[in-house]
CSV table of C-alpha atoms in Angstrom, one decimal:
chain,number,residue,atom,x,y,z
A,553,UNK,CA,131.3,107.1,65.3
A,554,UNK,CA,130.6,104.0,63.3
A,555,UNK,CA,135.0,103.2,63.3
A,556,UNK,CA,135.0,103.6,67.1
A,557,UNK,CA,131.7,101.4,67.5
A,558,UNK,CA,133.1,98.9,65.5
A,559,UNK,CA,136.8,98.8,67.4
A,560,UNK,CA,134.8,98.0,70.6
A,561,UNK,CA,132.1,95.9,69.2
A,562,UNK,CA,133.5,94.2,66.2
A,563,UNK,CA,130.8,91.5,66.6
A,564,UNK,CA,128.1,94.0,65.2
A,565,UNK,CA,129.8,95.1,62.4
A,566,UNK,CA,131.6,92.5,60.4
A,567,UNK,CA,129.6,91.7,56.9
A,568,UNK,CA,130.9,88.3,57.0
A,569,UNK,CA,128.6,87.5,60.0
A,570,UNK,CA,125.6,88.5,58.5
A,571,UNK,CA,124.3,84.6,58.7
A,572,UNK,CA,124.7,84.6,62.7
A,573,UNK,CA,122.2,84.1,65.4
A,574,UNK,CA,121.1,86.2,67.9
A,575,UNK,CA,122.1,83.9,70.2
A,576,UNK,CA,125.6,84.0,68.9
A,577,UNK,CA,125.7,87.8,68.6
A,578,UNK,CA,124.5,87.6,72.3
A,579,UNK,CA,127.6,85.1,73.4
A,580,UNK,CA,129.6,87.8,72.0
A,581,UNK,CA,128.3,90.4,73.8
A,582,UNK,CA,128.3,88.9,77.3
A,583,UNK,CA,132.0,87.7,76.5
A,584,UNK,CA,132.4,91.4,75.4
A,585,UNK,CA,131.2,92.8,78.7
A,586,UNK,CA,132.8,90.1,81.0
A,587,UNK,CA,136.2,90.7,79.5
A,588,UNK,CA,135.6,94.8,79.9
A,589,UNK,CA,134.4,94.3,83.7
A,590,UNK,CA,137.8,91.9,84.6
A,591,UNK,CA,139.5,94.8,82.7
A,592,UNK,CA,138.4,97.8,85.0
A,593,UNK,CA,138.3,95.8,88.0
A,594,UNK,CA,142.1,94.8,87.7
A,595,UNK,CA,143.0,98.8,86.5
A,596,UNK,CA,141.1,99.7,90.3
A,597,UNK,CA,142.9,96.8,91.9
A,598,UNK,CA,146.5,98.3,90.2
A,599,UNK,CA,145.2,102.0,91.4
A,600,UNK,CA,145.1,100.7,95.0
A,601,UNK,CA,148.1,98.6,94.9
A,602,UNK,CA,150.5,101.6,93.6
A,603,UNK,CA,148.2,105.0,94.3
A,604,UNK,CA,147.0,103.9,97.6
A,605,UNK,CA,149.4,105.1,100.1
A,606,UNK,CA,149.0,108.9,98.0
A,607,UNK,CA,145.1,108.3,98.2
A,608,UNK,CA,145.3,107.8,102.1
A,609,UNK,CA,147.7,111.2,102.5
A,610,UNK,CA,145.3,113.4,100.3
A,611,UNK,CA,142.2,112.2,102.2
A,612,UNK,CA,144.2,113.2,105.3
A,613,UNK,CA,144.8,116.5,103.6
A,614,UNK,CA,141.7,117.6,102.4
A,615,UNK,CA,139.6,116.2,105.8
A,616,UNK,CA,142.5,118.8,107.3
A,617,UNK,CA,141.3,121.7,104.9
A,618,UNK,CA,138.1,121.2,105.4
A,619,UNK,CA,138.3,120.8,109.2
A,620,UNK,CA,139.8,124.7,108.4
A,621,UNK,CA,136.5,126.1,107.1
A,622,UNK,CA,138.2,125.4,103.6
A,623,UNK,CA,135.5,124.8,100.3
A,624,UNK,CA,136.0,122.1,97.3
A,625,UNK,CA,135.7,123.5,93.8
A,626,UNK,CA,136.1,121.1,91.0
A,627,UNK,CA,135.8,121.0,87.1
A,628,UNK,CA,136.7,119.0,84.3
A,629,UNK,CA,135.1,119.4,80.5
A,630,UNK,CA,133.2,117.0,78.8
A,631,UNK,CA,132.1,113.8,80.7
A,632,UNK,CA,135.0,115.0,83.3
A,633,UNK,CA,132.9,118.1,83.8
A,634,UNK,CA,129.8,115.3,84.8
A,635,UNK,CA,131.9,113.8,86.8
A,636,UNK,CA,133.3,117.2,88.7
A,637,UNK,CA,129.6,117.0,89.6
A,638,UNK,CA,129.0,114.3,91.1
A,639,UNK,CA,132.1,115.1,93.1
A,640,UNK,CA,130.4,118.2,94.8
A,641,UNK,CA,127.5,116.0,95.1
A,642,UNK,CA,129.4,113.7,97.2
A,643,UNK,CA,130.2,116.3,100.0
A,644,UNK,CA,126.5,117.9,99.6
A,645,UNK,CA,124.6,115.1,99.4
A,646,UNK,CA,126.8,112.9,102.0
A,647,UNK,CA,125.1,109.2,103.6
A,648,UNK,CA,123.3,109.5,106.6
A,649,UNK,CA,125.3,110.4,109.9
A,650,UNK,CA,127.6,112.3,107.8
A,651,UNK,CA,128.0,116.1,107.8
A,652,UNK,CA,127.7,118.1,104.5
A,653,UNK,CA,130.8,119.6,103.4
A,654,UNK,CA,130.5,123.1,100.9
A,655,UNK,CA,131.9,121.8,97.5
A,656,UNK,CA,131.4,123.9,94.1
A,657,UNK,CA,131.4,122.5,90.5
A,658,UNK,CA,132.8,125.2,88.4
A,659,UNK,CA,130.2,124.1,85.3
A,660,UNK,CA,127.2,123.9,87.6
A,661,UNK,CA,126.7,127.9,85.6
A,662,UNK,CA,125.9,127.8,82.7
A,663,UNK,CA,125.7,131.6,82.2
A,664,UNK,CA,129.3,131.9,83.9
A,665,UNK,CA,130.8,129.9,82.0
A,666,UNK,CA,129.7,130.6,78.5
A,667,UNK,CA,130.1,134.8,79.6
A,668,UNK,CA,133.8,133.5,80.6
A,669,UNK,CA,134.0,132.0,77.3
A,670,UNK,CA,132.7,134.4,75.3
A,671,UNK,CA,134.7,137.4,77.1
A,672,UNK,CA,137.7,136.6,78.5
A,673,UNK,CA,138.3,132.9,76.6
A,674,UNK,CA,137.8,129.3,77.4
A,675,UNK,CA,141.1,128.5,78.7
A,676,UNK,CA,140.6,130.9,81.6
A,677,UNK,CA,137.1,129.6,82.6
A,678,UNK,CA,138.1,127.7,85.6
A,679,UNK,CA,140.6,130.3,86.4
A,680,UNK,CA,139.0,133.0,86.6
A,681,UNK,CA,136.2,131.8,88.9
A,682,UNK,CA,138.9,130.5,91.5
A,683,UNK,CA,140.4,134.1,91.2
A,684,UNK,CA,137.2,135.4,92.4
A,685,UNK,CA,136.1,132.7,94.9
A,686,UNK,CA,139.4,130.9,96.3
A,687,UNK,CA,141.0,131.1,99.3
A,688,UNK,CA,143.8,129.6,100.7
A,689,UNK,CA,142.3,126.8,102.7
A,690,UNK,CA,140.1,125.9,100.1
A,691,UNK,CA,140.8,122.8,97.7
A,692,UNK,CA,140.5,122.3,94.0
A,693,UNK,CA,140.6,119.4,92.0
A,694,UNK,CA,140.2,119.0,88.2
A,695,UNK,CA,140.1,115.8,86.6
A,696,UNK,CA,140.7,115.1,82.5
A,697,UNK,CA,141.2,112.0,80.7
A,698,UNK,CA,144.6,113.4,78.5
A,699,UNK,CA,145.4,115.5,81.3
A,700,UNK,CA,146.2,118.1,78.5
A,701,UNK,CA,143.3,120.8,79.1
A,702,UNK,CA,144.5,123.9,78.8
A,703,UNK,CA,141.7,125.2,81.3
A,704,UNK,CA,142.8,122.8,83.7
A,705,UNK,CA,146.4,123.9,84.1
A,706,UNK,CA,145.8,127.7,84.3
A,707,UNK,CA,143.0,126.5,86.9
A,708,UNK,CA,145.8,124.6,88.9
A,709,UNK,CA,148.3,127.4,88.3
A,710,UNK,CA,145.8,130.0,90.0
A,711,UNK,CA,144.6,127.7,92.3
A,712,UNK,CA,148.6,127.1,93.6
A,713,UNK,CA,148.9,131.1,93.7
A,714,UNK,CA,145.9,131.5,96.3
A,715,UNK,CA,147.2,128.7,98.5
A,716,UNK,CA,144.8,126.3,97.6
A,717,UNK,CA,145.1,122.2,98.0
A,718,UNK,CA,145.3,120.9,94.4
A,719,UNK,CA,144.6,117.8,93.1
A,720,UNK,CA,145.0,116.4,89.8
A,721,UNK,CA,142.9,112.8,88.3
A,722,UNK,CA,144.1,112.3,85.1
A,723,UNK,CA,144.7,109.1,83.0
A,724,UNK,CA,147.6,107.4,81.1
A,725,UNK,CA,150.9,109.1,81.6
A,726,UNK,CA,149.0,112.0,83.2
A,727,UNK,CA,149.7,115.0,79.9
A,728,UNK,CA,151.0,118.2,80.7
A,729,UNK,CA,149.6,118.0,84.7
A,730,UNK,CA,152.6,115.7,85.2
A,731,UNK,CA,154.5,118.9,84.3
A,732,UNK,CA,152.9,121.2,86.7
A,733,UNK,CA,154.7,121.9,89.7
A,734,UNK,CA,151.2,123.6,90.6
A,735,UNK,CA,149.2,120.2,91.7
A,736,UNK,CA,149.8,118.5,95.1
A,737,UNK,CA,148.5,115.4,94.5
A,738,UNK,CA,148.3,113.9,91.5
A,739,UNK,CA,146.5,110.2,90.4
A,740,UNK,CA,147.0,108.4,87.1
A,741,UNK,CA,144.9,106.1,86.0
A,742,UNK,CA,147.4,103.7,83.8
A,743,UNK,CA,145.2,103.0,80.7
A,744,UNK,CA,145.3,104.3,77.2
A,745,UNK,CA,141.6,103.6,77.2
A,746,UNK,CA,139.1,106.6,77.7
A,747,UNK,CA,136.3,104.5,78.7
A,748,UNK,CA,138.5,102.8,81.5
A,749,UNK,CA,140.4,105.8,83.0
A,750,UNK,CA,136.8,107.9,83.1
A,751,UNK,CA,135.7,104.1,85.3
A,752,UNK,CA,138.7,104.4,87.3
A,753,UNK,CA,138.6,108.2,87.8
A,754,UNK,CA,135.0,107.5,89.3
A,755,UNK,CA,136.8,105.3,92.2
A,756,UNK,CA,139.2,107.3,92.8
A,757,UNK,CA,137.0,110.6,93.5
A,758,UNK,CA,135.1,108.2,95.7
A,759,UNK,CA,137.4,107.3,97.7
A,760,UNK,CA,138.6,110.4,98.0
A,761,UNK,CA,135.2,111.8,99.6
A,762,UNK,CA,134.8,109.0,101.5
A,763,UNK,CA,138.5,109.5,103.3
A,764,UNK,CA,137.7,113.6,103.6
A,765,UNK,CA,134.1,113.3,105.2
A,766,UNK,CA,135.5,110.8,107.5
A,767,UNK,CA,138.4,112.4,108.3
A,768,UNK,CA,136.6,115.9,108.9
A,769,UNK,CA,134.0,115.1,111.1
């Protein structure tokens, strides 16, 4: 932990500076966080500029889905599993004027997945619950950081067999969901850095619900 604190602030860590201020440190910091804020706010402006044509035709898609009587499920593990959350909560929990739309995070259980787990094995733990729940008007959409989560492709995988919409948000050079021929829409977030992509990811998602609910009411 201490290694990966000190590549991002290298400020706090270096024994030579032992004889610093605290205002010093604190120029460091804000020149820290400035420079990370222009960095994120140029990756969204580079999403946009080369993703947002695709981000327009999935809204379109998954307002059309859910104009159907289709339902959202997503999942991710980790913080991606947070932010498969606040995904659902996005169509629940819509601003005022705006209908609610049925949307599922496959982690919200905690006894279903740690039974799926246990029994039938982690990789299978998104899977299996969109064998049992899925239907083909329904959408899924998993996000991960490597975009090399085992549980994520078989998820896809199933989720292509039912019918499903499926939509990949990923980072970098997008893992092994760039080899699926199982996702229909899949966004890259291009940054080798967790921390951004998972910044990035958030927008994306977004503006994703934002372009569904309005496209679906």
């Amino acid at each position: 932990m201490t290694d990966a604190m000190s590549s991002l602030y290298p400020f706090l860590y270096d024994a030579e500076d032992g004889g610093r201020s605290a205002d010093a440190v604190l120029d460091e910091v804000r020149r820290s966080t400035v420079d990370k804020a222009r960095e994120i706010m140029a990756l969204r402006r580079r999403v946009h500029r080369e993703q947002g044509a695709l981000l327009a035709a999935c809204g379109a898609a998954m307002a059309e889905r859910f104009s159907r009587g289709g339902r959202l499920f997503c999942f991710g593990n980790g913080g991606s599993s947070t932010d498969a959350a606040d995904l659902a909560t996005q169509f629940l929990d819509p601003p005022q004027g705006r209908t609610p739309l049925p949307a599922f995070a496959l982690t919200a259980e905690a006894a279903v997945v740690t039974a799926l787990s246990n029994d039938v094995g982690f990789d299978l733990v998104f899977s299996r619950q969109l064998a049992a729940f899925g239907r083909k008007d329904d959408l899924a959409v998993g996000l991960s950081t490597s975009g090399n989560s085992t549980n994520l492709l078989t998820a896809f995988d199933q989720a292509h067999r039912i019918g499903m919409l499926t939509i990949g948000i990923t980072g970098d050079g997008g893992g092994r969901m760039a080899e699926l021929d199982s996702i229909d829409y899949l966004f890259r977030v291009p940054s080798s850095s967790v921390h951004r992509v998972q910044e990035a990811q958030t927008t994306i998602y977004h503006v994703l619900a934002e372009l569904a609910a309005e496209g679906a009411r």
